[in-house]
JSON list of C-alpha atoms in Angstrom, two decimals:
[
{"chain": "A", "resi": 5, "resn": "UNK", "atom": "CA", "xyz": [-8.79, 21.11, 6.48]},
{"chain": "A", "resi": 6, "resn": "UNK", "atom": "CA", "xyz": [-7.30, 22.49, 3.81]},
{"chain": "A", "resi": 7, "resn": "UNK", "atom": "CA", "xyz": [-6.59, 25.90, 5.11]},
{"chain": "A", "resi": 8, "resn": "UNK", "atom": "CA", "xyz": [-5.48, 24.43, 8.64]},
{"chain": "A", "resi": 9, "resn": "UNK", "atom": "CA", "xyz": [-2.38, 22.52, 6.77]},
{"chain": "A", "resi": 10, "resn": "UNK", "atom": "CA", "xyz": [-2.35, 25.40, 4.58]},
{"chain": "A", "resi": 11, "resn": "UNK", "atom": "CA", "xyz": [-2.25, 28.45, 7.11]},
{"chain": "A", "resi": 12, "resn": "UNK", "atom": "CA", "xyz": [-0.94, 26.77, 10.33]},
{"chain": "A", "resi": 13, "resn": "UNK", "atom": "CA", "xyz": [0.92, 23.73, 8.55]},
{"chain": "A", "resi": 14, "resn": "UNK", "atom": "CA", "xyz": [-0.72, 21.03, 10.74]},
{"chain": "A", "resi": 15, "resn": "UNK", "atom": "CA", "xyz": [-3.61, 17.99, 9.74]},
{"chain": "A", "resi": 16, "resn": "UNK", "atom": "CA", "xyz": [-6.77, 16.95, 11.27]},
{"chain": "A", "resi": 17, "resn": "UNK", "atom": "CA", "xyz": [-4.75, 14.82, 13.40]},
{"chain": "A", "resi": 18, "resn": "UNK", "atom": "CA", "xyz": [-1.99, 16.93, 14.99]},
{"chain": "A", "resi": 19, "resn": "UNK", "atom": "CA", "xyz": [1.11, 15.84, 13.22]},
{"chain": "A", "resi": 20, "resn": "UNK", "atom": "CA", "xyz": [2.47, 18.20, 10.79]},
{"chain": "A", "resi": 21, "resn": "UNK", "atom": "CA", "xyz": [3.59, 18.18, 7.02]},
{"chain": "A", "resi": 22, "resn": "UNK", "atom": "CA", "xyz": [6.10, 16.08, 7.42]},
{"chain": "A", "resi": 23, "resn": "UNK", "atom": "CA", "xyz": [5.33, 13.83, 10.29]},
{"chain": "A", "resi": 24, "resn": "UNK", "atom": "CA", "xyz": [4.43, 10.10, 9.52]},
{"chain": "A", "resi": 25, "resn": "UNK", "atom": "CA", "xyz": [2.11, 8.27, 11.85]},
{"chain": "A", "resi": 26, "resn": "UNK", "atom": "CA", "xyz": [3.62, 5.39, 14.21]},
{"chain": "A", "resi": 27, "resn": "UNK", "atom": "CA", "xyz": [4.75, 2.27, 12.68]},
{"chain": "A", "resi": 28, "resn": "UNK", "atom": "CA", "xyz": [4.40, -1.01, 14.29]},
{"chain": "A", "resi": 29, "resn": "UNK", "atom": "CA", "xyz": [4.68, -4.42, 12.46]},
{"chain": "A", "resi": 30, "resn": "UNK", "atom": "CA", "xyz": [5.93, -8.02, 13.48]},
{"chain": "A", "resi": 31, "resn": "UNK", "atom": "CA", "xyz": [7.33, -10.97, 11.10]},
{"chain": "A", "resi": 32, "resn": "UNK", "atom": "CA", "xyz": [5.78, -14.71, 11.47]},
{"chain": "A", "resi": 33, "resn": "UNK", "atom": "CA", "xyz": [2.82, -13.69, 13.01]},
{"chain": "A", "resi": 34, "resn": "UNK", "atom": "CA", "xyz": [1.14, -16.44, 11.46]},
{"chain": "A", "resi": 35, "resn": "UNK", "atom": "CA", "xyz": [3.16, -19.96, 12.61]},
{"chain": "A", "resi": 36, "resn": "UNK", "atom": "CA", "xyz": [1.53, -21.98, 10.10]},
{"chain": "A", "resi": 37, "resn": "UNK", "atom": "CA", "xyz": [2.12, -20.08, 6.60]},
{"chain": "A", "resi": 38, "resn": "UNK", "atom": "CA", "xyz": [5.49, -19.80, 5.12]},
{"chain": "A", "resi": 39, "resn": "UNK", "atom": "CA", "xyz": [6.06, -15.99, 6.09]},
{"chain": "A", "resi": 40, "resn": "UNK", "atom": "CA", "xyz": [4.10, -13.65, 7.23]},
{"chain": "A", "resi": 41, "resn": "UNK", "atom": "CA", "xyz": [3.66, -10.32, 8.67]},
{"chain": "A", "resi": 42, "resn": "UNK", "atom": "CA", "xyz": [1.31, -7.56, 10.01]},
{"chain": "A", "resi": 43, "resn": "UNK", "atom": "CA", "xyz": [2.46, -3.49, 9.22]},
{"chain": "A", "resi": 44, "resn": "UNK", "atom": "CA", "xyz": [0.78, -0.70, 10.54]},
{"chain": "A", "resi": 45, "resn": "UNK", "atom": "CA", "xyz": [1.31, 2.48, 10.41]},
{"chain": "A", "resi": 46, "resn": "UNK", "atom": "CA", "xyz": [-1.44, 4.97, 12.66]},
{"chain": "A", "resi": 47, "resn": "UNK", "atom": "CA", "xyz": [-4.79, 3.50, 11.54]},
{"chain": "A", "resi": 48, "resn": "UNK", "atom": "CA", "xyz": [-3.65, 1.40, 8.66]},
{"chain": "A", "resi": 49, "resn": "UNK", "atom": "CA", "xyz": [-2.87, -2.19, 8.44]},
{"chain": "A", "resi": 50, "resn": "UNK", "atom": "CA", "xyz": [-1.47, -4.74, 6.43]},
{"chain": "A", "resi": 51, "resn": "UNK", "atom": "CA", "xyz": [-1.85, -8.68, 7.12]},
{"chain": "A", "resi": 52, "resn": "UNK", "atom": "CA", "xyz": [0.98, -9.97, 4.60]},
{"chain": "A", "resi": 53, "resn": "UNK", "atom": "CA", "xyz": [1.48, -13.87, 4.30]},
{"chain": "A", "resi": 54, "resn": "UNK", "atom": "CA", "xyz": [3.46, -15.85, 1.74]},
{"chain": "A", "resi": 55, "resn": "UNK", "atom": "CA", "xyz": [2.72, -19.26, 0.11]},
{"chain": "A", "resi": 56, "resn": "UNK", "atom": "CA", "xyz": [5.23, -20.90, -1.88]},
{"chain": "A", "resi": 57, "resn": "UNK", "atom": "CA", "xyz": [5.27, -23.74, -4.91]},
{"chain": "A", "resi": 58, "resn": "UNK", "atom": "CA", "xyz": [6.46, -25.15, -7.10]},
{"chain": "A", "resi": 59, "resn": "UNK", "atom": "CA", "xyz": [6.54, -23.99, -11.12]},
{"chain": "A", "resi": 60, "resn": "UNK", "atom": "CA", "xyz": [3.36, -26.27, -11.25]},
{"chain": "A", "resi": 61, "resn": "UNK", "atom": "CA", "xyz": [1.36, -23.42, -8.66]},
{"chain": "A", "resi": 62, "resn": "UNK", "atom": "CA", "xyz": [1.78, -20.49, -11.38]},
{"chain": "A", "resi": 63, "resn": "UNK", "atom": "CA", "xyz": [-0.77, -18.87, -12.59]},
{"chain": "A", "resi": 64, "resn": "UNK", "atom": "CA", "xyz": [-2.05, -20.42, -15.73]},
{"chain": "A", "resi": 65, "resn": "UNK", "atom": "CA", "xyz": [-2.70, -16.97, -17.64]},
{"chain": "A", "resi": 66, "resn": "UNK", "atom": "CA", "xyz": [-5.15, -18.24, -20.65]},
{"chain": "A", "resi": 67, "resn": "UNK", "atom": "CA", "xyz": [-6.71, -14.92, -22.86]},
{"chain": "A", "resi": 68, "resn": "UNK", "atom": "CA", "xyz": [-7.12, -13.50, -26.43]},
{"chain": "A", "resi": 69, "resn": "UNK", "atom": "CA", "xyz": [-3.72, -12.82, -26.51]},
{"chain": "A", "resi": 70, "resn": "UNK", "atom": "CA", "xyz": [-1.24, -13.61, -23.95]},
{"chain": "A", "resi": 71, "resn": "UNK", "atom": "CA", "xyz": [-1.55, -17.03, -22.85]},
{"chain": "A", "resi": 72, "resn": "UNK", "atom": "CA", "xyz": [1.76, -18.53, -20.04]},
{"chain": "A", "resi": 73, "resn": "UNK", "atom": "CA", "xyz": [1.52, -18.74, -16.31]},
{"chain": "A", "resi": 74, "resn": "UNK", "atom": "CA", "xyz": [3.33, -15.83, -13.65]},
{"chain": "A", "resi": 75, "resn": "UNK", "atom": "CA", "xyz": [5.45, -16.66, -10.83]},
{"chain": "A", "resi": 76, "resn": "UNK", "atom": "CA", "xyz": [4.89, -14.25, -8.73]},
{"chain": "A", "resi": 77, "resn": "UNK", "atom": "CA", "xyz": [1.08, -13.06, -7.60]},
{"chain": "A", "resi": 78, "resn": "UNK", "atom": "CA", "xyz": [-0.51, -10.67, -5.20]},
{"chain": "A", "resi": 79, "resn": "UNK", "atom": "CA", "xyz": [-3.81, -10.30, -3.87]},
{"chain": "A", "resi": 80, "resn": "UNK", "atom": "CA", "xyz": [-4.22, -7.28, -1.98]},
{"chain": "A", "resi": 81, "resn": "UNK", "atom": "CA", "xyz": [-7.52, -7.49, -0.38]},
{"chain": "A", "resi": 82, "resn": "UNK", "atom": "CA", "xyz": [-9.69, -5.14, 0.71]},
{"chain": "A", "resi": 83, "resn": "UNK", "atom": "CA", "xyz": [-12.21, -5.45, 2.17]},
{"chain": "A", "resi": 84, "resn": "UNK", "atom": "CA", "xyz": [-15.55, -3.28, 3.25]},
{"chain": "A", "resi": 85, "resn": "UNK", "atom": "CA", "xyz": [-14.92, -3.63, 7.42]},
{"chain": "A", "resi": 86, "resn": "UNK", "atom": "CA", "xyz": [-11.54, -2.16, 6.93]},
{"chain": "A", "resi": 87, "resn": "UNK", "atom": "CA", "xyz": [-12.94, 0.99, 6.56]},
{"chain": "A", "resi": 88, "resn": "UNK", "atom": "CA", "xyz": [-16.17, 0.76, 8.95]},
{"chain": "A", "resi": 89, "resn": "UNK", "atom": "CA", "xyz": [-17.92, 0.72, 6.26]},
{"chain": "A", "resi": 90, "resn": "UNK", "atom": "CA", "xyz": [-21.18, -2.13, 6.97]},
{"chain": "A", "resi": 91, "resn": "UNK", "atom": "CA", "xyz": [-21.89, -3.76, 3.66]},
{"chain": "A", "resi": 92, "resn": "UNK", "atom": "CA", "xyz": [-21.70, -7.43, 1.98]},
{"chain": "A", "resi": 93, "resn": "UNK", "atom": "CA", "xyz": [-18.33, -8.31, -0.01]},
{"chain": "A", "resi": 94, "resn": "UNK", "atom": "CA", "xyz": [-18.84, -9.08, -3.70]},
{"chain": "A", "resi": 95, "resn": "UNK", "atom": "CA", "xyz": [-16.31, -8.91, -6.23]},
{"chain": "A", "resi": 96, "resn": "UNK", "atom": "CA", "xyz": [-13.36, -7.02, -6.65]},
{"chain": "A", "resi": 97, "resn": "UNK", "atom": "CA", "xyz": [-13.32, -2.94, -6.06]},
{"chain": "A", "resi": 98, "resn": "UNK", "atom": "CA", "xyz": [-11.07, -0.19, -7.83]},
{"chain": "A", "resi": 99, "resn": "UNK", "atom": "CA", "xyz": [-8.72, -0.84, -5.19]},
{"chain": "A", "resi": 100, "resn": "UNK", "atom": "CA", "xyz": [-8.07, -4.33, -5.67]},
{"chain": "A", "resi": 101, "resn": "UNK", "atom": "CA", "xyz": [-7.53, -3.49, -9.68]},
{"chain": "A", "resi": 102, "resn": "UNK", "atom": "CA", "xyz": [-4.26, -3.08, -11.37]},
{"chain": "A", "resi": 103, "resn": "UNK", "atom": "CA", "xyz": [-1.81, -4.12, -8.41]},
{"chain": "A", "resi": 104, "resn": "UNK", "atom": "CA", "xyz": [1.29, -8.09, -9.93]},
{"chain": "A", "resi": 105, "resn": "UNK", "atom": "CA", "xyz": [12.74, -11.89, -8.70]},
{"chain": "A", "resi": 106, "resn": "UNK", "atom": "CA", "xyz": [14.02, -14.60, -9.95]},
{"chain": "A", "resi": 107, "resn": "UNK", "atom": "CA", "xyz": [13.16, -17.62, -8.15]},
{"chain": "A", "resi": 108, "resn": "UNK", "atom": "CA", "xyz": [12.76, -21.07, -8.75]},
{"chain": "A", "resi": 109, "resn": "UNK", "atom": "CA", "xyz": [9.44, -21.04, -6.97]},
{"chain": "A", "resi": 110, "resn": "UNK", "atom": "CA", "xyz": [6.32, -19.91, -7.20]},
{"chain": "A", "resi": 111, "resn": "UNK", "atom": "CA", "xyz": [5.24, -17.03, -5.11]},
{"chain": "A", "resi": 112, "resn": "UNK", "atom": "CA", "xyz": [2.15, -15.62, -3.80]},
{"chain": "A", "resi": 113, "resn": "UNK", "atom": "CA", "xyz": [1.42, -12.89, -1.33]},
{"chain": "A", "resi": 114, "resn": "UNK", "atom": "CA", "xyz": [-2.24, -11.89, -0.11]},
{"chain": "A", "resi": 115, "resn": "UNK", "atom": "CA", "xyz": [-2.08, -9.21, 2.05]},
{"chain": "A", "resi": 116, "resn": "UNK", "atom": "CA", "xyz": [-5.03, -8.54, 3.61]},
{"chain": "A", "resi": 117, "resn": "UNK", "atom": "CA", "xyz": [-6.27, -4.79, 5.26]},
{"chain": "A", "resi": 118, "resn": "UNK", "atom": "CA", "xyz": [-7.48, -4.94, 8.38]},
{"chain": "A", "resi": 119, "resn": "UNK", "atom": "CA", "xyz": [-7.69, -1.74, 9.10]},
{"chain": "A", "resi": 120, "resn": "UNK", "atom": "CA", "xyz": [-7.55, 1.60, 6.11]},
{"chain": "A", "resi": 121, "resn": "UNK", "atom": "CA", "xyz": [-7.14, 5.12, 7.32]},
{"chain": "A", "resi": 122, "resn": "UNK", "atom": "CA", "xyz": [-5.16, 5.94, 4.51]},
{"chain": "A", "resi": 123, "resn": "UNK", "atom": "CA", "xyz": [-1.94, 4.27, 2.55]},
{"chain": "A", "resi": 124, "resn": "UNK", "atom": "CA", "xyz": [-2.95, 0.69, 2.47]},
{"chain": "A", "resi": 125, "resn": "UNK", "atom": "CA", "xyz": [-1.57, -0.23, -0.65]},
{"chain": "A", "resi": 126, "resn": "UNK", "atom": "CA", "xyz": [2.26, 1.45, 0.62]},
{"chain": "A", "resi": 127, "resn": "UNK", "atom": "CA", "xyz": [1.48, -0.64, 3.88]},
{"chain": "A", "resi": 128, "resn": "UNK", "atom": "CA", "xyz": [0.84, -3.19, 1.42]},
{"chain": "A", "resi": 129, "resn": "UNK", "atom": "CA", "xyz": [4.39, -2.89, 0.20]},
{"chain": "A", "resi": 130, "resn": "UNK", "atom": "CA", "xyz": [5.84, -3.23, 3.76]},
{"chain": "A", "resi": 131, "resn": "UNK", "atom": "CA", "xyz": [4.38, -5.89, 4.77]},
{"chain": "A", "resi": 132, "resn": "UNK", "atom": "CA", "xyz": [4.96, -7.77, 1.68]},
{"chain": "A", "resi": 133, "resn": "UNK", "atom": "CA", "xyz": [8.77, -7.48, 2.29]},
{"chain": "A", "resi": 134, "resn": "UNK", "atom": "CA", "xyz": [8.59, -7.84, 5.76]},
{"chain": "A", "resi": 135, "resn": "UNK", "atom": "CA", "xyz": [6.64, -11.49, 4.95]},
{"chain": "A", "resi": 136, "resn": "UNK", "atom": "CA", "xyz": [8.55, -12.22, 1.45]},
{"chain": "A", "resi": 137, "resn": "UNK", "atom": "CA", "xyz": [11.92, -12.34, 4.16]},
{"chain": "A", "resi": 138, "resn": "UNK", "atom": "CA", "xyz": [10.35, -14.30, 6.65]},
{"chain": "A", "resi": 139, "resn": "UNK", "atom": "CA", "xyz": [10.02, -16.79, 4.05]},
{"chain": "A", "resi": 140, "resn": "UNK", "atom": "CA", "xyz": [13.67, -16.80, 3.27]},
{"chain": "A", "resi": 141, "resn": "UNK", "atom": "CA", "xyz": [12.84, -15.99, 0.06]},
{"chain": "A", "resi": 142, "resn": "UNK", "atom": "CA", "xyz": [16.24, -13.93, -1.58]},
{"chain": "A", "resi": 143, "resn": "UNK", "atom": "CA", "xyz": [15.00, -10.39, -2.41]},
{"chain": "A", "resi": 144, "resn": "UNK", "atom": "CA", "xyz": [17.37, -8.42, -3.62]},
{"chain": "A", "resi": 145, "resn": "UNK", "atom": "CA", "xyz": [16.79, -5.60, -1.74]},
{"chain": "A", "resi": 146, "resn": "UNK", "atom": "CA", "xyz": [13.94, -5.15, 0.70]},
{"chain": "A", "resi": 147, "resn": "UNK", "atom": "CA", "xyz": [11.63, -2.41, -0.11]},
{"chain": "A", "resi": 148, "resn": "UNK", "atom": "CA", "xyz": [8.76, -0.05, 1.25]},
{"chain": "A", "resi": 149, "resn": "UNK", "atom": "CA", "xyz": [6.36, 2.91, 0.35]},
{"chain": "A", "resi": 150, "resn": "UNK", "atom": "CA", "xyz": [4.41, 5.62, 1.98]},
{"chain": "A", "resi": 151, "resn": "UNK", "atom": "CA", "xyz": [2.49, 8.09, -0.17]},
{"chain": "A", "resi": 152, "resn": "UNK", "atom": "CA", "xyz": [2.59, 11.07, -0.31]},
{"chain": "A", "resi": 153, "resn": "UNK", "atom": "CA", "xyz": [-0.31, 14.47, -0.78]},
{"chain": "A", "resi": 154, "resn": "UNK", "atom": "CA", "xyz": [-0.75, 17.96, -1.95]},
{"chain": "A", "resi": 155, "resn": "UNK", "atom": "CA", "xyz": [-2.74, 20.60, -0.92]},
{"chain": "A", "resi": 156, "resn": "UNK", "atom": "CA", "xyz": [-2.60, 23.89, -2.98]},
{"chain": "A", "resi": 157, "resn": "UNK", "atom": "CA", "xyz": [-4.38, 27.29, -2.97]},
{"chain": "A", "resi": 158, "resn": "UNK", "atom": "CA", "xyz": [-4.11, 28.66, -6.70]},
{"chain": "A", "resi": 159, "resn": "UNK", "atom": "CA", "xyz": [-5.36, 32.65, -4.85]},
{"chain": "A", "resi": 160, "resn": "UNK", "atom": "CA", "xyz": [-2.62, 32.91, -2.44]},
{"chain": "A", "resi": 161, "resn": "UNK", "atom": "CA", "xyz": [0.24, 30.21, -4.14]},
{"chain": "A", "resi": 162, "resn": "UNK", "atom": "CA", "xyz": [0.29, 28.48, -1.12]},
{"chain": "A", "resi": 163, "resn": "UNK", "atom": "CA", "xyz": [0.82, 24.58, -0.91]},
{"chain": "A", "resi": 164, "resn": "UNK", "atom": "CA", "xyz": [1.84, 22.09, 1.36]},
{"chain": "A", "resi": 165, "resn": "UNK", "atom": "CA", "xyz": [3.55, 18.41, 0.81]},
{"chain": "A", "resi": 166, "resn": "UNK", "atom": "CA", "xyz": [2.27, 16.32, 2.84]},
{"chain": "A", "resi": 167, "resn": "UNK", "atom": "CA", "xyz": [4.57, 12.73, 3.87]},
{"chain": "A", "resi": 168, "resn": "UNK", "atom": "CA", "xyz": [1.63, 9.76, 5.06]},
{"chain": "A", "resi": 169, "resn": "UNK", "atom": "CA", "xyz": [-1.39, 11.03, 3.74]},
{"chain": "A", "resi": 170, "resn": "UNK", "atom": "CA", "xyz": [-4.80, 10.18, 6.15]},
{"chain": "A", "resi": 171, "resn": "UNK", "atom": "CA", "xyz": [-7.35, 9.02, 4.05]},
{"chain": "A", "resi": 172, "resn": "UNK", "atom": "CA", "xyz": [-9.32, 12.46, 4.05]},
{"chain": "A", "resi": 173, "resn": "UNK", "atom": "CA", "xyz": [-6.62, 14.24, 2.88]},
{"chain": "A", "resi": 174, "resn": "UNK", "atom": "CA", "xyz": [-6.51, 11.63, 0.05]},
{"chain": "A", "resi": 175, "resn": "UNK", "atom": "CA", "xyz": [-10.40, 12.39, -0.65]},
{"chain": "A", "resi": 176, "resn": "UNK", "atom": "CA", "xyz": [-9.93, 16.14, 0.45]},
{"chain": "A", "resi": 177, "resn": "UNK", "atom": "CA", "xyz": [-6.49, 16.91, -0.65]},
{"chain": "A", "resi": 178, "resn": "UNK", "atom": "CA", "xyz": [-5.15, 17.82, -4.59]},
{"chain": "A", "resi": 179, "resn": "UNK", "atom": "CA", "xyz": [-2.56, 14.32, -4.97]},
{"chain": "A", "resi": 180, "resn": "UNK", "atom": "CA", "xyz": [-1.96, 11.26, -3.94]},
{"chain": "A", "resi": 181, "resn": "UNK", "atom": "CA", "xyz": [1.55, 10.46, -4.74]},
{"chain": "A", "resi": 182, "resn": "UNK", "atom": "CA", "xyz": [2.35, 6.61, -3.60]},
{"chain": "A", "resi": 183, "resn": "UNK", "atom": "CA", "xyz": [6.05, 6.24, -3.97]},
{"chain": "A", "resi": 184, "resn": "UNK", "atom": "CA", "xyz": [8.49, 2.95, -3.39]},
{"chain": "A", "resi": 185, "resn": "UNK", "atom": "CA", "xyz": [12.23, 2.53, -2.93]},
{"chain": "A", "resi": 186, "resn": "UNK", "atom": "CA", "xyz": [14.99, 0.47, -1.32]},
{"chain": "A", "resi": 187, "resn": "UNK", "atom": "CA", "xyz": [17.69, 2.38, 0.56]},
{"chain": "A", "resi": 188, "resn": "UNK", "atom": "CA", "xyz": [19.22, 3.05, -3.15]},
{"chain": "A", "resi": 189, "resn": "UNK", "atom": "CA", "xyz": [16.43, 4.77, -5.12]},
{"chain": "A", "resi": 190, "resn": "UNK", "atom": "CA", "xyz": [12.84, 4.53, -6.24]},
{"chain": "A", "resi": 191, "resn": "UNK", "atom": "CA", "xyz": [11.54, 1.72, -7.72]},
{"chain": "A", "resi": 192, "resn": "UNK", "atom": "CA", "xyz": [7.70, 2.71, -8.37]},
{"chain": "A", "resi": 193, "resn": "UNK", "atom": "CA", "xyz": [5.35, 5.28, -8.45]},
{"chain": "A", "resi": 194, "resn": "UNK", "atom": "CA", "xyz": [1.72, 5.65, -8.67]},
{"chain": "A", "resi": 195, "resn": "UNK", "atom": "CA", "xyz": [-0.03, 9.60, -8.95]},
{"chain": "A", "resi": 196, "resn": "UNK", "atom": "CA", "xyz": [-3.58, 10.34, -8.38]},
{"chain": "A", "resi": 197, "resn": "UNK", "atom": "CA", "xyz": [-3.65, 14.08, -9.92]},
{"chain": "A", "resi": 198, "resn": "UNK", "atom": "CA", "xyz": [-7.30, 16.23, -8.92]},
{"chain": "A", "resi": 199, "resn": "UNK", "atom": "CA", "xyz": [-6.21, 19.65, -9.93]},
{"chain": "A", "resi": 200, "resn": "UNK", "atom": "CA", "xyz": [-4.55, 20.94, -13.59]}
]
């Protein structure tokens, strides 16, 4: 896989390094939710819902050093079936841990990953933004995200930067760089580097 990308510029699914997978999305997908959206990029799909509540519905924080409430909560659900695994869903995995505007109400966004072949957290960003807009939440600017990758060969000095990485490109590649932003610039980044 690495040699094919570095030598021929062709990826596992036939795309060139700068190409992204086809995108399909729809808002109002679940008619009974305050807001909902489904976002699909290639074989990665997020179904996100938004529930609005009052101040009484805010998440209560009661930890040793921190007490208070959270007005915005994101639940990121990554069930085993989304990657074709057959196992019981018990507790949180590494994927669900580490993913939480000024509004007069509590906002809960739930992203259920229905299928995953790379960049599911960025599908969550895209679907979450669409669902917030579907619910009528006044966001400052729509946000979207994509995962970039890197393949390097230290012996030859060759490298390739990949747009919209697949799961195998994440696993076998040298970097997973998630970036989100608006039309005006970058809003957040997260990087996993696997080389020196």
